[in-house]
């Protein structure tokens, strides 16, 4: 059950996701029906995507839409609970932000798939299988709107931490810096390897005759789209953009993983880190696909505008399949490495237990200085020497003869 610290962010994530699901759906329908003569429909679908991937132009708010929104909110709330329940005070903010962002992507996938499956009719065909796989990896709505939920959850966590620990900002300055380089290198290398490996597997798999016969209708879905190798090594060398996309994937994953692990203790927050790395793969896939499409349009048309502008967004949505379907591999490897990476403890913080807030120091009486045990021994020796000196002077006075000063 959620505790008093985790219940507020969980509730915020669930309610805000469900509310955004309904509001963005109605807004997308209204804009598509009334304002597409002012703004191109492709731009509307890019910045204001419909939660189910459909833009019907005035779809009424039905009970099915409300139930789908409730399901999306439940998935987001569950993911948020798993992400924030082990986070220490004043740490892991970036990991929580990215993890909640990914839970919204997962909520979009789950709710969208449920909405698609509820309208499916028999008999089952290969086309419907392709539609199901497409729904299972279509989290574009969450990618566009998830940052709102993530920011709201982080603000809620900050308010709760300030309430529970008013002096937290002072304690946070004493937190050790986490050694992030092993986790970042693991995430970058594994992400690049999976990006290239998925593309190579697709190339090899679809090159066989039996695979083309069985997986022909699913060409764009199995395995998830990633790097395009071409028919020969020379084809890859003739496409410098594909080689540059390896750097794009490495850059996006490296930056996001570095932010997620910067203040995250290796002993806690593993779920948050795993979800954050998973989201980094989703963001890297979307960024790489967008760069690929921009480079293609610049090469063919000389500008971003031109015919078939509606064909720009679908490749980006399809590329999310790589991050959603294979990002867990990168996340698992990164969490395992970060678990054994250790921390760098600054001076003045105990090595055994560096994370709790420092205990208050008891005030001493200013009139009685505290010199420690050695100081007390020295004080006692000094008092003993003074007593011996006083006793010696008293004995000398008693032994001194008394002279008669009376005149004769």
Short mmCIF file of C-alpha atoms in Angstrom, two decimals:
data_model
loop_
_atom_site.label_atom_id
_atom_site.label_comp_id
_atom_site.label_asym_id
_atom_site.label_seq_id
_atom_site.Cartn_x
_atom_site.Cartn_y
_atom_site.Cartn_z
CA UNK A 1 0.00 0.00 0.00
CA UNK A 2 1.24 3.55 -0.71
CA UNK A 3 2.67 5.34 2.32
CA UNK A 4 2.01 8.92 3.33
CA UNK A 5 4.97 9.98 1.19
CA UNK A 6 4.15 7.97 -1.94
CA UNK A 7 0.35 8.34 -1.94
CA UNK A 8 0.26 12.00 -3.14
CA UNK A 9 2.52 11.51 -6.21
CA UNK A 10 0.70 8.28 -7.10
CA UNK A 11 -2.66 10.05 -6.96
CA UNK A 12 -1.34 13.01 -8.96
CA UNK A 13 0.04 10.73 -11.68
CA UNK A 14 -3.15 8.70 -12.03
CA UNK A 15 -5.60 11.58 -12.02
CA UNK A 16 -3.52 13.85 -14.25
CA UNK A 17 -2.94 11.08 -16.83
CA UNK A 18 -6.65 10.28 -17.03
CA UNK A 19 -7.51 13.97 -17.29
CA UNK A 20 -4.93 14.60 -20.02
CA UNK A 21 -6.21 11.56 -21.91
CA UNK A 22 -9.72 13.00 -22.09
CA UNK A 23 -8.73 16.64 -22.64
CA UNK A 24 -6.17 16.02 -25.38
CA UNK A 25 -8.56 13.68 -27.18
CA UNK A 26 -11.33 16.27 -27.23
CA UNK A 27 -8.90 19.07 -28.13
CA UNK A 28 -7.42 17.05 -31.01
CA UNK A 29 -10.89 16.26 -32.36
CA UNK A 30 -11.96 19.91 -32.13
CA UNK A 31 -8.79 21.27 -33.78
CA UNK A 32 -8.97 18.71 -36.55
CA UNK A 33 -12.62 19.55 -37.25
CA UNK A 34 -12.41 23.34 -36.99
CA UNK A 35 -8.86 24.62 -37.41
CA UNK A 36 -7.04 22.47 -39.94
CA UNK A 37 -7.49 25.19 -42.55
CA UNK A 38 -5.17 27.33 -40.40
CA UNK A 39 -2.64 24.67 -39.33
CA UNK A 40 -1.51 21.68 -41.35
CA UNK A 41 -3.03 18.43 -40.09
CA UNK A 42 0.43 16.83 -39.81
CA UNK A 43 1.54 19.55 -37.39
CA UNK A 44 -1.60 19.07 -35.33
CA UNK A 45 -1.01 15.33 -35.05
CA UNK A 46 2.62 15.96 -34.10
CA UNK A 47 2.13 18.45 -31.25
CA UNK A 48 -1.39 17.41 -30.21
CA UNK A 49 -1.71 13.67 -30.85
CA UNK A 50 -4.96 11.88 -30.20
CA UNK A 51 -4.54 9.39 -27.32
CA UNK A 52 -5.81 6.47 -29.41
CA UNK A 53 -4.05 7.52 -32.59
CA UNK A 54 -7.35 8.46 -34.23
CA UNK A 55 -8.44 11.93 -35.28
CA UNK A 56 -12.09 11.60 -36.20
CA UNK A 57 -13.03 15.26 -36.16
CA UNK A 58 -15.55 15.67 -33.38
CA UNK A 59 -15.74 12.25 -31.72
CA UNK A 60 -18.23 12.40 -28.83
CA UNK A 61 -17.10 11.66 -25.29
CA UNK A 62 -18.35 8.11 -24.73
CA UNK A 63 -18.22 5.67 -21.85
CA UNK A 64 -15.59 3.67 -23.69
CA UNK A 65 -13.34 6.74 -23.85
CA UNK A 66 -13.78 7.33 -20.10
CA UNK A 67 -12.96 3.70 -19.28
CA UNK A 68 -9.88 3.89 -21.47
CA UNK A 69 -8.79 7.05 -19.66
CA UNK A 70 -9.29 5.33 -16.29
CA UNK A 71 -7.15 2.41 -17.49
CA UNK A 72 -4.40 4.81 -18.59
CA UNK A 73 -4.51 6.55 -15.22
CA UNK A 74 -4.30 3.23 -13.37
CA UNK A 75 -1.24 2.14 -15.34
CA UNK A 76 0.45 5.49 -14.73
CA UNK A 77 -0.35 5.35 -11.00
CA UNK A 78 1.04 1.82 -10.69
CA UNK A 79 4.25 2.71 -12.48
CA UNK A 80 4.67 5.85 -10.36
CA UNK A 81 4.24 3.85 -7.16
CA UNK A 82 6.94 1.40 -8.21
CA UNK A 83 9.26 4.25 -9.19
CA UNK A 84 9.03 6.45 -6.08
CA UNK A 85 8.43 4.02 -3.22
CA UNK A 86 12.15 3.41 -2.50
CA UNK A 87 13.54 6.85 -3.25
CA UNK A 88 15.31 8.51 -0.28
CA UNK A 89 14.53 12.06 0.73
CA UNK A 90 15.85 14.78 -1.59
CA UNK A 91 17.43 12.34 -4.06
CA UNK A 92 16.57 10.76 -7.42
CA UNK A 93 14.49 13.63 -8.82
CA UNK A 94 15.68 13.16 -12.40
CA UNK A 95 15.23 9.40 -12.16
CA UNK A 96 11.68 9.88 -10.88
CA UNK A 97 10.89 12.41 -13.62
CA UNK A 98 12.07 10.16 -16.44
CA UNK A 99 10.54 7.04 -14.86
CA UNK A 100 7.11 8.66 -14.58
CA UNK A 101 7.44 9.89 -18.16
CA UNK A 102 7.95 6.29 -19.23
CA UNK A 103 4.95 5.11 -17.20
CA UNK A 104 2.80 7.53 -19.20
CA UNK A 105 4.23 6.05 -22.40
CA UNK A 106 3.34 2.59 -21.06
CA UNK A 107 -0.12 3.85 -20.12
CA UNK A 108 -0.63 5.09 -23.68
CA UNK A 109 0.42 1.69 -25.02
CA UNK A 110 -1.83 -0.27 -22.64
CA UNK A 111 -4.90 1.91 -22.97
CA UNK A 112 -4.51 2.30 -26.73
CA UNK A 113 -4.18 -1.45 -27.16
CA UNK A 114 -7.29 -2.04 -25.04
CA UNK A 115 -9.21 0.51 -27.09
CA UNK A 116 -8.09 -1.13 -30.34
CA UNK A 117 -8.86 -4.65 -29.11
CA UNK A 118 -12.36 -3.68 -27.95
CA UNK A 119 -13.26 -2.69 -31.52
CA UNK A 120 -11.69 -5.73 -33.17
CA UNK A 121 -13.92 -8.13 -35.12
CA UNK A 122 -13.33 -11.73 -36.12
CA UNK A 123 -12.03 -13.56 -38.08
CA UNK A 124 -8.42 -12.93 -37.13
CA UNK A 125 -6.17 -12.05 -40.06
CA UNK A 126 -2.55 -11.06 -40.60
CA UNK A 127 -3.66 -7.47 -41.07
CA UNK A 128 -5.23 -7.48 -37.62
CA UNK A 129 -2.05 -8.98 -36.20
CA UNK A 130 -0.10 -6.11 -37.70
CA UNK A 131 -2.59 -3.67 -36.19
CA UNK A 132 -2.23 -5.30 -32.77
CA UNK A 133 1.57 -5.12 -32.89
CA UNK A 134 1.33 -1.52 -33.98
CA UNK A 135 -0.91 -0.70 -31.00
CA UNK A 136 1.46 -2.51 -28.61
CA UNK A 137 4.37 -0.25 -29.56
CA UNK A 138 2.54 3.03 -30.19
CA UNK A 139 3.28 5.27 -27.23
CA UNK A 140 3.62 8.57 -29.06
CA UNK A 141 0.86 10.22 -27.02
CA UNK A 142 2.78 9.44 -23.82
CA UNK A 143 6.02 10.71 -25.34
CA UNK A 144 4.42 14.09 -26.08
CA UNK A 145 2.41 14.52 -22.85
CA UNK A 146 4.32 12.47 -20.28
CA UNK A 147 6.61 15.31 -19.23
CA UNK A 148 3.61 17.13 -17.73
CA UNK A 149 2.85 14.19 -15.43
CA UNK A 150 6.52 13.70 -14.59
CA UNK A 151 6.96 17.35 -13.63
CA UNK A 152 3.83 17.27 -11.46
CA UNK A 153 5.08 14.16 -9.63
CA UNK A 154 8.52 15.68 -8.99
CA UNK A 155 6.96 18.87 -7.59
CA UNK A 156 4.72 16.77 -5.33
CA UNK A 157 7.72 14.80 -4.07
CA UNK A 158 9.61 18.02 -3.36
CA UNK A 159 6.71 19.41 -1.33
CA UNK A 160 6.40 16.18 0.65
CA UNK A 161 10.14 16.09 1.37
CA UNK A 162 10.11 19.70 2.53
CA UNK A 163 7.20 18.91 4.84
CA UNK A 164 8.83 15.79 6.29
CA UNK A 165 12.33 17.28 6.52
CA UNK A 166 12.34 21.10 6.61
CA UNK A 167 16.15 21.16 6.81
CA UNK A 168 16.49 18.85 3.82
CA UNK A 169 18.29 21.35 1.65
CA UNK A 170 21.12 21.49 4.21
CA UNK A 171 21.24 17.72 4.39
CA UNK A 172 21.20 17.36 0.62
CA UNK A 173 24.46 19.28 0.37
CA UNK A 174 26.11 16.54 2.45
CA UNK A 175 24.93 13.70 0.20
CA UNK A 176 27.69 11.79 -1.57
CA UNK A 177 28.06 12.04 -5.32
CA UNK A 178 27.23 8.78 -7.08
CA UNK A 179 29.82 7.30 -9.43
CA UNK A 180 27.86 7.51 -12.70
CA UNK A 181 30.47 6.66 -15.32
CA UNK A 182 30.07 2.83 -15.25
CA UNK A 183 26.29 3.05 -15.59
CA UNK A 184 26.46 5.65 -18.36
CA UNK A 185 29.01 3.68 -20.37
CA UNK A 186 26.97 0.50 -19.97
CA UNK A 187 23.79 2.20 -21.14
CA UNK A 188 25.46 3.86 -24.14
CA UNK A 189 27.29 0.76 -25.36
CA UNK A 190 24.32 -1.56 -24.89
CA UNK A 191 21.89 0.90 -26.53
CA UNK A 192 24.09 1.31 -29.59
CA UNK A 193 24.58 -2.46 -29.81
CA UNK A 194 20.85 -3.15 -29.53
CA UNK A 195 20.03 -0.43 -32.09
CA UNK A 196 22.45 -1.89 -34.61
CA UNK A 197 21.65 -5.51 -33.72
CA UNK A 198 17.89 -5.08 -34.11
CA UNK A 199 18.37 -3.57 -37.55
CA UNK A 200 20.73 -6.36 -38.58
CA UNK A 201 18.34 -9.04 -37.28
CA UNK A 202 15.50 -7.55 -39.28
CA UNK A 203 17.69 -7.42 -42.38
CA UNK A 204 18.75 -11.07 -42.05
CA UNK A 205 15.33 -12.36 -41.03
CA UNK A 206 13.43 -10.77 -43.88
CA UNK A 207 16.08 -11.86 -46.38
CA UNK A 208 14.94 -15.48 -46.17
CA UNK A 209 12.08 -16.68 -48.34
CA UNK A 210 10.08 -18.39 -45.57
CA UNK A 211 10.31 -15.29 -43.39
CA UNK A 212 8.99 -13.11 -46.22
CA UNK A 213 6.05 -15.46 -46.68
CA UNK A 214 5.18 -15.65 -42.99
CA UNK A 215 6.11 -12.12 -41.89
CA UNK A 216 5.35 -10.27 -45.12
CA UNK A 217 2.32 -8.36 -43.74
CA UNK A 218 4.34 -7.56 -40.59
CA UNK A 219 7.39 -6.20 -42.41
CA UNK A 220 7.45 -2.93 -40.50
CA UNK A 221 6.75 -4.44 -37.09
CA UNK A 222 8.90 -7.57 -36.60
CA UNK A 223 11.50 -7.06 -35.36
CA UNK A 224 11.25 -3.40 -34.27
CA UNK A 225 12.70 -0.94 -36.79
CA UNK A 226 16.15 0.33 -35.95
CA UNK A 227 19.34 0.80 -37.94
CA UNK A 228 19.13 0.27 -41.72
CA UNK A 229 22.11 -1.71 -42.92
CA UNK A 230 21.35 -1.96 -46.63
CA UNK A 231 21.99 -4.85 -48.95
CA UNK A 232 25.78 -4.70 -48.68
CA UNK A 233 28.43 -3.01 -46.53
CA UNK A 234 28.95 -0.47 -49.30
CA UNK A 235 25.31 0.58 -48.97
CA UNK A 236 25.92 1.40 -45.32
CA UNK A 237 29.02 3.41 -46.16
CA UNK A 238 27.04 5.34 -48.76
CA UNK A 239 24.54 6.36 -46.07
CA UNK A 240 26.46 8.47 -43.54
CA UNK A 241 23.20 9.42 -41.86
CA UNK A 242 22.74 5.85 -40.60
CA UNK A 243 26.21 5.89 -39.09
CA UNK A 244 25.52 9.28 -37.55
CA UNK A 245 22.35 7.92 -35.94
CA UNK A 246 24.55 5.70 -33.78
CA UNK A 247 25.99 8.89 -32.31
CA UNK A 248 22.51 10.35 -31.84
CA UNK A 249 21.37 7.27 -29.92
CA UNK A 250 24.54 7.31 -27.80
CA UNK A 251 24.19 11.04 -27.03
CA UNK A 252 20.52 10.92 -25.98
CA UNK A 253 20.92 7.79 -23.87
CA UNK A 254 24.14 9.02 -22.26
CA UNK A 255 22.76 12.42 -21.26
CA UNK A 256 19.51 11.07 -19.82
CA UNK A 257 21.18 8.22 -17.93
CA UNK A 258 23.76 10.62 -16.49
CA UNK A 259 20.97 12.85 -15.19
CA UNK A 260 19.08 9.86 -13.76
CA UNK A 261 22.06 8.41 -11.88
CA UNK A 262 23.64 11.66 -10.68
CA UNK A 263 22.05 11.63 -7.20
CA UNK A 264 20.55 8.13 -7.13
CA UNK A 265 21.97 5.76 -4.48
CA UNK A 266 22.93 2.36 -5.91
CA UNK A 267 21.20 0.55 -3.02
CA UNK A 268 17.79 2.16 -3.63
CA UNK A 269 15.79 3.50 -6.54
CA UNK A 270 16.53 0.57 -8.85
CA UNK A 271 13.03 0.52 -10.33
CA UNK A 272 13.16 4.26 -10.95
CA UNK A 273 16.53 3.91 -12.67
CA UNK A 274 15.33 0.99 -14.80
CA UNK A 275 12.26 2.88 -16.00
CA UNK A 276 14.34 6.01 -16.60
CA UNK A 277 16.83 4.10 -18.78
CA UNK A 278 13.93 2.46 -20.61
CA UNK A 279 12.52 5.90 -21.37
CA UNK A 280 15.97 7.05 -22.52
CA UNK A 281 15.84 4.32 -25.17
CA UNK A 282 12.37 5.46 -26.27
CA UNK A 283 13.53 9.06 -26.52
CA UNK A 284 16.67 8.02 -28.41
CA UNK A 285 14.59 6.03 -30.91
CA UNK A 286 12.25 8.96 -31.52
CA UNK A 287 15.15 11.41 -31.88
CA UNK A 288 17.05 9.16 -34.28
CA UNK A 289 13.96 8.59 -36.43
CA UNK A 290 13.24 12.33 -36.52
CA UNK A 291 16.82 13.10 -37.58
CA UNK A 292 16.57 10.45 -40.29
CA UNK A 293 13.35 11.92 -41.69
CA UNK A 294 14.65 15.49 -41.57
CA UNK A 295 17.84 14.47 -43.40
CA UNK A 296 15.80 12.60 -45.99
CA UNK A 297 13.51 15.56 -46.70
CA UNK A 298 16.42 17.96 -46.91
CA UNK A 299 18.12 15.67 -49.41
CA UNK A 300 15.02 15.07 -51.55
CA UNK A 301 13.07 18.35 -51.32
CA UNK A 302 15.70 20.77 -50.05
CA UNK A 303 13.52 21.85 -47.11
CA UNK A 304 11.33 20.40 -44.40
CA UNK A 305 8.18 21.35 -46.26
CA UNK A 306 7.04 19.69 -49.42
CA UNK A 307 4.62 17.02 -50.57
CA UNK A 308 3.60 14.09 -48.40
CA UNK A 309 4.14 16.00 -45.16
CA UNK A 310 1.72 13.55 -43.53
CA UNK A 311 4.31 10.80 -44.04
CA UNK A 312 6.84 12.36 -41.64
CA UNK A 313 5.22 11.34 -38.34
CA UNK A 314 4.50 7.60 -39.01
CA UNK A 315 8.19 6.61 -39.23
CA UNK A 316 8.85 8.36 -35.90
CA UNK A 317 5.94 6.50 -34.31
CA UNK A 318 7.16 3.21 -35.73
CA UNK A 319 10.67 3.84 -34.40
CA UNK A 320 9.30 3.94 -30.85
CA UNK A 321 8.91 0.19 -31.19
CA UNK A 322 12.66 -0.22 -30.73
CA UNK A 323 12.71 1.62 -27.40
CA UNK A 324 9.49 0.11 -26.07
CA UNK A 325 10.21 -3.43 -27.19
CA UNK A 326 13.96 -3.67 -26.50
CA UNK A 327 14.75 -0.88 -24.05
CA UNK A 328 14.32 -3.23 -21.10
CA UNK A 329 17.55 -4.99 -22.11
CA UNK A 330 19.53 -1.78 -21.77
CA UNK A 331 17.71 -0.90 -18.54
CA UNK A 332 18.49 -4.27 -16.93
CA UNK A 333 22.19 -4.11 -17.77
CA UNK A 334 22.46 -0.53 -16.51
CA UNK A 335 20.75 -1.31 -13.19
CA UNK A 336 23.03 -4.29 -12.58
CA UNK A 337 26.15 -2.24 -13.23
CA UNK A 338 24.96 0.74 -11.19
CA UNK A 339 24.19 -1.56 -8.27
CA UNK A 340 27.88 -2.45 -7.96
CA UNK A 341 29.29 0.94 -8.97
CA UNK A 342 29.55 2.27 -5.42
CA UNK A 343 29.55 5.87 -4.24
CA UNK A 344 32.10 8.57 -3.64
CA UNK A 345 31.68 9.79 -0.07
CA UNK A 346 32.72 13.39 0.60
CA UNK A 347 34.69 14.44 3.65
CA UNK A 348 32.81 14.73 6.89
CA UNK A 349 30.19 12.07 6.06
CA UNK A 350 30.45 8.65 7.75
CA UNK A 351 31.24 5.88 5.32
CA UNK A 352 29.02 3.33 7.03
CA UNK A 353 25.74 5.23 6.67
CA UNK A 354 26.10 8.36 4.52
CA UNK A 355 22.47 8.92 3.60
CA UNK A 356 20.48 9.81 6.79
CA UNK A 357 20.40 13.43 7.88
CA UNK A 358 23.11 14.38 10.39
CA UNK A 359 22.02 14.20 14.00
CA UNK A 360 21.77 17.51 15.90
CA UNK A 361 24.80 18.35 18.02
CA UNK A 362 24.08 18.87 21.73
CA UNK A 363 24.94 22.36 22.95
CA UNK A 364 27.43 22.70 25.78
CA UNK A 365 27.46 25.21 28.62
CA UNK A 366 29.63 28.10 27.39
CA UNK A 367 30.83 28.79 30.94
CA UNK A 368 32.38 25.32 31.24
CA UNK A 369 34.74 24.67 28.36
CA UNK A 370 35.04 21.10 27.16
CA UNK A 371 38.68 20.07 26.75
CA UNK A 372 38.13 16.33 26.46
CA UNK A 373 39.73 13.62 28.61
CA UNK A 374 43.29 14.85 28.05
CA UNK A 375 42.25 18.38 29.00
CA UNK A 376 40.64 17.12 32.21
CA UNK A 377 43.83 15.22 33.20
CA UNK A 378 45.94 18.31 32.58
CA UNK A 379 43.58 20.45 34.67
CA UNK A 380 43.75 17.98 37.55
CA UNK A 381 47.58 17.95 37.43
CA UNK A 382 47.68 21.74 37.45
CA UNK A 383 45.36 21.92 40.48
CA UNK A 384 47.49 19.33 42.32
CA UNK A 385 50.66 21.37 41.64
CA UNK A 386 48.97 24.50 42.95
CA UNK A 387 47.90 22.70 46.15
CA UNK A 388 51.46 21.45 46.76
CA UNK A 389 52.82 24.94 46.19
CA UNK A 390 50.34 26.47 48.65
CA UNK A 391 51.10 23.81 51.27
CA UNK A 392 54.84 24.38 50.86
CA UNK A 393 54.48 28.13 51.35
CA UNK A 394 52.36 27.57 54.50
CA UNK A 395 54.93 25.22 56.03
CA UNK A 396 57.71 27.74 55.41
CA UNK A 397 55.81 30.47 57.18
CA UNK A 398 55.25 28.22 60.24
CA UNK A 399 58.97 27.30 60.46
CA UNK A 400 60.20 30.92 60.30
CA UNK A 401 61.41 32.18 63.80
CA UNK A 402 59.64 35.10 65.40
CA UNK A 403 62.07 37.95 66.33
CA UNK A 404 61.43 40.27 69.22
CA UNK A 405 61.06 43.76 67.81
CA UNK A 406 60.50 45.41 71.24
CA UNK A 407 63.14 48.11 71.88
CA UNK A 408 65.47 47.58 74.80
#
